[in-house]
Amino acid sequence: MMLSRNGRKILIAPSILSADFLALGEEVREASSAGADLLHLDMMDGHFVPNLTFGPPVIEGLRKITDVPLEAHLMVEHPEIYLPELAQYGMHRVTVHWEASSHLHYVLSRIRELGMRAGVALSPATPVTMVSEILDMIDLVLVMTVNPGFGGQSFIPHSFEKIAAMRDLLDKRGASHVRLEVDGGIKPANIARVVDCGADTVVMGSAIFGDTPCEAVFRDIRKRLEENQ
Ligand code: DX5
Ligand code: ZN
């Protein structure tokens, strides 16, 4: 098993944003059988980010074709609006942006109240300390390693330091229940380094749904992580 710096299983979460939407069912089945630990679903509203993707009806369909746990990454304003529907469609965990929630404490308690795990995402310019007051309310912190909105962007190099700073903060506060997820520009070539910095959950979009078959990408990922143990 591939382990993170703090001894947890490293989870790989393919983001369907780069999948072929005309063959979404097939793409999701392929990623599920290649070894996806979670399916990462990027919901965008054209307001919080300058892009639109899909909403709860698509998620309802996806739930029926895979047993892999679903995680929603909400890049939307007023994320609380969508929570009951996401819970109804069996969402395992929901991540909201720190920058998009004026009443983050309330939104996080709603997520848990509805029986889902709660996550907070930080855009690149948001300091790691912004999670300080809510560590006991979250199961996951998502460090964005690109600006949210689009797949296929380049990893922001400063993110290595930021991931390490977040790892440090979580360790110092004894928040071992909080997973540290990274999202944006992660490829087989840099996955070992983000894990070295302290990430334990890795989102990958264009790398997994690109030209190389899913299965081969997963083999490559495992090889690189194993070599790095
Ligand atoms: C970007 C999304 C990501 C995106 C990652 O706003 O949150 O999940 O799909 O795509 P890659 O891995 O191509 O950067
Ligand atoms: Zn995402």
Coordinates of C-alpha atoms and ligand atoms in Angstrom, one line a residue:
M1 CA 0.0 0.0 0.0
M2 CA 1.2 3.5 -0.8
L3 CA 1.4 5.5 2.4
S4 CA 1.6 9.2 3.0
R5 CA 4.1 11.0 5.3
N6 CA 1.7 10.6 8.2
G7 CA 1.1 6.9 7.5
R8 CA -2.3 7.1 5.8
K9 CA -3.2 5.3 2.5
I10 CA -2.7 7.7 -0.4
L11 CA -6.0 8.2 -2.1
I12 CA -6.2 9.0 -5.8
A13 CA -9.3 11.0 -6.9
P14 CA -9.8 11.3 -10.7
S15 CA -11.5 14.6 -11.6
I16 CA -14.1 14.0 -14.4
L17 CA -13.7 17.6 -15.6
S18 CA -11.2 16.4 -18.3
A19 CA -13.3 13.3 -19.2
D20 CA -15.2 13.1 -22.5
F21 CA -18.6 14.3 -21.4
L22 CA -20.2 12.5 -24.4
A23 CA -19.0 9.3 -23.0
L24 CA -19.1 10.1 -19.3
G25 CA -20.5 6.8 -18.1
E26 CA -17.8 4.8 -19.9
E27 CA -15.0 7.1 -18.6
V28 CA -16.2 6.8 -15.1
R29 CA -16.5 3.0 -15.3
E30 CA -12.9 2.9 -16.6
A31 CA -11.5 5.2 -13.9
S32 CA -13.4 3.2 -11.3
S33 CA -12.0 -0.2 -12.4
A34 CA -8.5 1.3 -12.9
G35 CA -8.4 2.0 -9.1
A36 CA -10.0 5.3 -8.3
D37 CA -10.4 5.7 -4.5
L38 CA -12.8 8.6 -4.9
L39 CA -14.4 10.4 -7.9
H40 CA -13.8 14.1 -7.8
L41 CA -16.8 16.1 -9.2
D42 CA -16.1 19.8 -9.9
M43 CA -19.3 21.8 -9.7
M44 CA -18.9 25.3 -11.1
D45 CA -21.5 28.1 -11.4
G46 CA -20.0 30.7 -13.7
H47 CA -19.9 33.2 -10.8
F48 CA -17.4 32.0 -8.3
V49 CA -15.2 30.8 -11.2
P50 CA -15.5 31.8 -14.9
N51 CA -16.7 28.4 -16.0
L52 CA -19.8 26.2 -15.9
T53 CA -19.9 22.5 -15.5
F54 CA -22.7 20.3 -14.2
G55 CA -25.0 20.0 -11.2
P56 CA -26.9 17.5 -9.1
P57 CA -28.8 15.8 -11.9
V58 CA -25.6 14.6 -13.5
I59 CA -24.3 13.5 -10.1
E60 CA -27.5 11.5 -9.6
G61 CA -26.8 9.6 -12.8
L62 CA -23.2 9.0 -11.9
R63 CA -24.1 7.5 -8.5
K64 CA -26.0 4.8 -10.3
I65 CA -23.0 3.5 -12.3
T66 CA -20.2 3.4 -9.8
D67 CA -19.6 2.3 -6.2
V68 CA -16.6 4.5 -5.8
P69 CA -17.3 7.2 -3.2
L70 CA -18.1 10.6 -4.7
E71 CA -16.7 13.9 -3.6
A72 CA -18.0 17.2 -4.7
H73 CA -15.7 20.2 -5.1
L74 CA -18.1 23.2 -5.1
M75 CA -16.7 26.2 -6.9
V76 CA -20.0 28.0 -6.5
E77 CA -21.4 30.9 -4.6
H78 CA -23.9 30.0 -1.9
P79 CA -22.9 26.4 -1.7
E80 CA -25.5 25.7 1.0
I81 CA -28.2 25.8 -1.7
Y82 CA -27.0 22.5 -3.1
L83 CA -26.3 20.5 0.0
P84 CA -29.6 18.7 0.5
E85 CA -29.7 17.4 -3.0
L86 CA -26.1 16.2 -2.9
A87 CA -26.8 14.3 0.3
Q88 CA -29.8 12.8 -1.4
Y89 CA -27.6 11.5 -4.2
G90 CA -25.3 9.8 -1.8
M91 CA -22.4 12.3 -1.8
H92 CA -19.6 11.0 0.5
R93 CA -18.0 14.4 1.1
V94 CA -18.5 18.0 0.0
T95 CA -15.7 20.6 -0.2
V96 CA -16.6 24.3 -0.2
H97 CA -14.3 27.2 -0.9
W98 CA -13.2 29.4 2.0
E99 CA -13.4 32.3 -0.5
A100 CA -17.0 31.6 -1.5
S101 CA -18.6 31.1 2.0
S102 CA -19.4 34.2 4.1
H103 CA -20.6 31.9 6.9
L104 CA -18.3 29.0 6.6
H105 CA -18.9 27.7 10.1
Y106 CA -22.6 27.4 9.3
V107 CA -22.1 25.7 5.9
L108 CA -19.7 23.2 7.4
S109 CA -22.1 22.2 10.2
R110 CA -24.9 21.8 7.6
I111 CA -22.7 19.4 5.6
R112 CA -22.2 17.2 8.6
E113 CA -25.8 17.5 9.7
L114 CA -26.8 16.1 6.4
G115 CA -24.5 13.1 7.0
M116 CA -21.7 14.0 4.7
R117 CA -18.0 14.6 5.4
A118 CA -17.0 18.3 5.2
G119 CA -14.0 19.8 3.4
V120 CA -12.7 23.3 2.9
A121 CA -10.7 24.4 -0.2
L122 CA -8.2 27.2 -0.2
S123 CA -7.4 29.0 -3.5
P124 CA -3.7 29.7 -4.1
A125 CA -3.6 33.2 -2.5
T126 CA -5.4 32.1 0.7
P127 CA -3.1 31.5 3.6
V128 CA -3.1 28.1 5.3
T129 CA -3.9 29.6 8.7
M130 CA -7.5 30.3 7.5
V131 CA -8.5 26.9 8.6
S132 CA -7.2 27.4 12.2
E133 CA -10.6 28.0 13.8
I134 CA -12.5 25.2 12.1
L135 CA -10.2 22.2 12.3
D136 CA -12.7 20.2 14.4
M137 CA -15.4 20.9 11.9
I138 CA -13.7 19.4 8.8
D139 CA -12.6 16.0 7.6
L140 CA -10.5 17.4 4.7
V141 CA -8.6 20.5 3.6
L142 CA -8.1 21.0 -0.1
V143 CA -5.0 23.0 -1.1
M144 CA -5.6 24.2 -4.7
T145 CA -2.4 24.1 -6.6
V146 CA -3.9 26.0 -9.6
N147 CA -6.5 28.8 -9.7
P148 CA -9.9 27.1 -9.6
G149 CA -12.0 27.0 -12.8
F150 CA -10.3 24.9 -15.4
G151 CA -8.6 21.6 -15.9
G152 CA -5.2 21.2 -17.6
Q153 CA -3.4 24.2 -16.0
S154 CA 0.2 24.2 -14.8
F155 CA 1.0 23.4 -11.1
I156 CA 1.9 26.6 -9.3
P157 CA 5.4 25.9 -7.9
H158 CA 4.9 27.8 -4.7
S159 CA 2.3 25.2 -3.8
F160 CA 5.0 22.7 -2.6
E161 CA 5.8 25.1 0.2
K162 CA 2.1 25.7 0.9
I163 CA 1.3 22.0 1.1
A164 CA 4.2 21.5 3.6
A165 CA 3.0 24.5 5.6
M166 CA -0.5 23.0 5.8
R167 CA 1.0 19.6 6.8
D168 CA 2.9 21.3 9.6
L169 CA -0.2 23.2 10.8
L170 CA -2.3 20.0 10.9
D171 CA 0.5 18.1 12.7
K172 CA 1.1 20.8 15.2
R173 CA -2.6 21.0 16.0
G174 CA -3.0 17.2 16.3
A175 CA -5.6 17.2 13.5
S176 CA -4.8 13.7 12.3
H177 CA -8.4 13.2 11.3
V178 CA -8.1 15.9 8.6
R179 CA -7.1 14.6 5.1
L180 CA -4.8 16.9 3.1
E181 CA -5.9 16.9 -0.5
V182 CA -4.2 18.7 -3.5
D183 CA -5.8 19.6 -6.8
G184 CA -4.5 21.1 -10.0
G185 CA -1.6 20.4 -12.4
I186 CA -0.7 17.0 -10.8
K187 CA 0.8 14.4 -13.0
P188 CA 2.7 11.2 -12.5
A189 CA 5.9 13.3 -12.8
N190 CA 5.2 15.5 -9.7
I191 CA 3.0 13.3 -7.6
A192 CA 5.8 11.9 -5.5
R193 CA 6.9 15.4 -4.6
V194 CA 3.4 16.6 -3.5
V195 CA 3.2 13.4 -1.3
D196 CA 6.6 14.2 0.1
C197 CA 5.4 17.6 1.1
G198 CA 2.6 16.0 3.1
A199 CA -0.4 15.5 0.8
D200 CA -2.4 12.2 1.4
T201 CA -5.2 12.7 -1.2
V202 CA -4.4 13.6 -4.8
V203 CA -6.9 14.9 -7.5
M204 CA -5.9 14.3 -11.1
G205 CA -7.9 15.4 -14.1
S206 CA -6.1 15.8 -17.4
A207 CA -3.4 13.3 -16.4
I208 CA -6.0 10.5 -15.9
F209 CA -8.5 11.4 -18.7
G210 CA -5.9 12.3 -21.3
D211 CA -4.5 10.3 -24.2
T212 CA -2.9 7.6 -22.2
P213 CA -5.4 4.8 -21.1
C214 CA -6.5 5.2 -17.5
E215 CA -5.1 1.9 -16.4
A216 CA -1.6 2.7 -17.7
V217 CA -1.7 6.1 -15.8
F218 CA -2.6 4.3 -12.6
R219 CA 0.2 1.9 -13.0
D220 CA 2.6 4.8 -13.6
I221 CA 1.3 6.6 -10.5
R222 CA 1.7 3.4 -8.3
K223 CA 5.2 2.8 -9.6
R224 CA 6.3 6.3 -8.8
L225 CA 4.8 6.3 -5.4
E226 CA 6.2 2.9 -4.5
E227 CA 9.7 3.9 -5.7
N228 CA 9.4 6.9 -3.4
Q229 CA 8.4 4.9 -0.2
Ligands
DX5_1 C1 -9.9 22.9 -11.3 C2 -10.5 21.7 -10.7 C3 -9.7 20.5 -10.8 C4 -9.3 20.1 -12.2 C5 -7.9 19.5 -12.1 O1 -10.6 24.0 -10.9 O2 -10.8 21.9 -9.3 O3 -10.2 19.4 -10.1 O4 -10.1 19.1 -12.8 O5 -7.5 19.2 -13.4 P1 -5.9 18.9 -13.7 O6 -5.5 17.7 -13.0 O7 -6.0 18.8 -15.2 O8 -5.2 20.2 -13.3
ZN2 ZN -11.4 20.1 -8.2

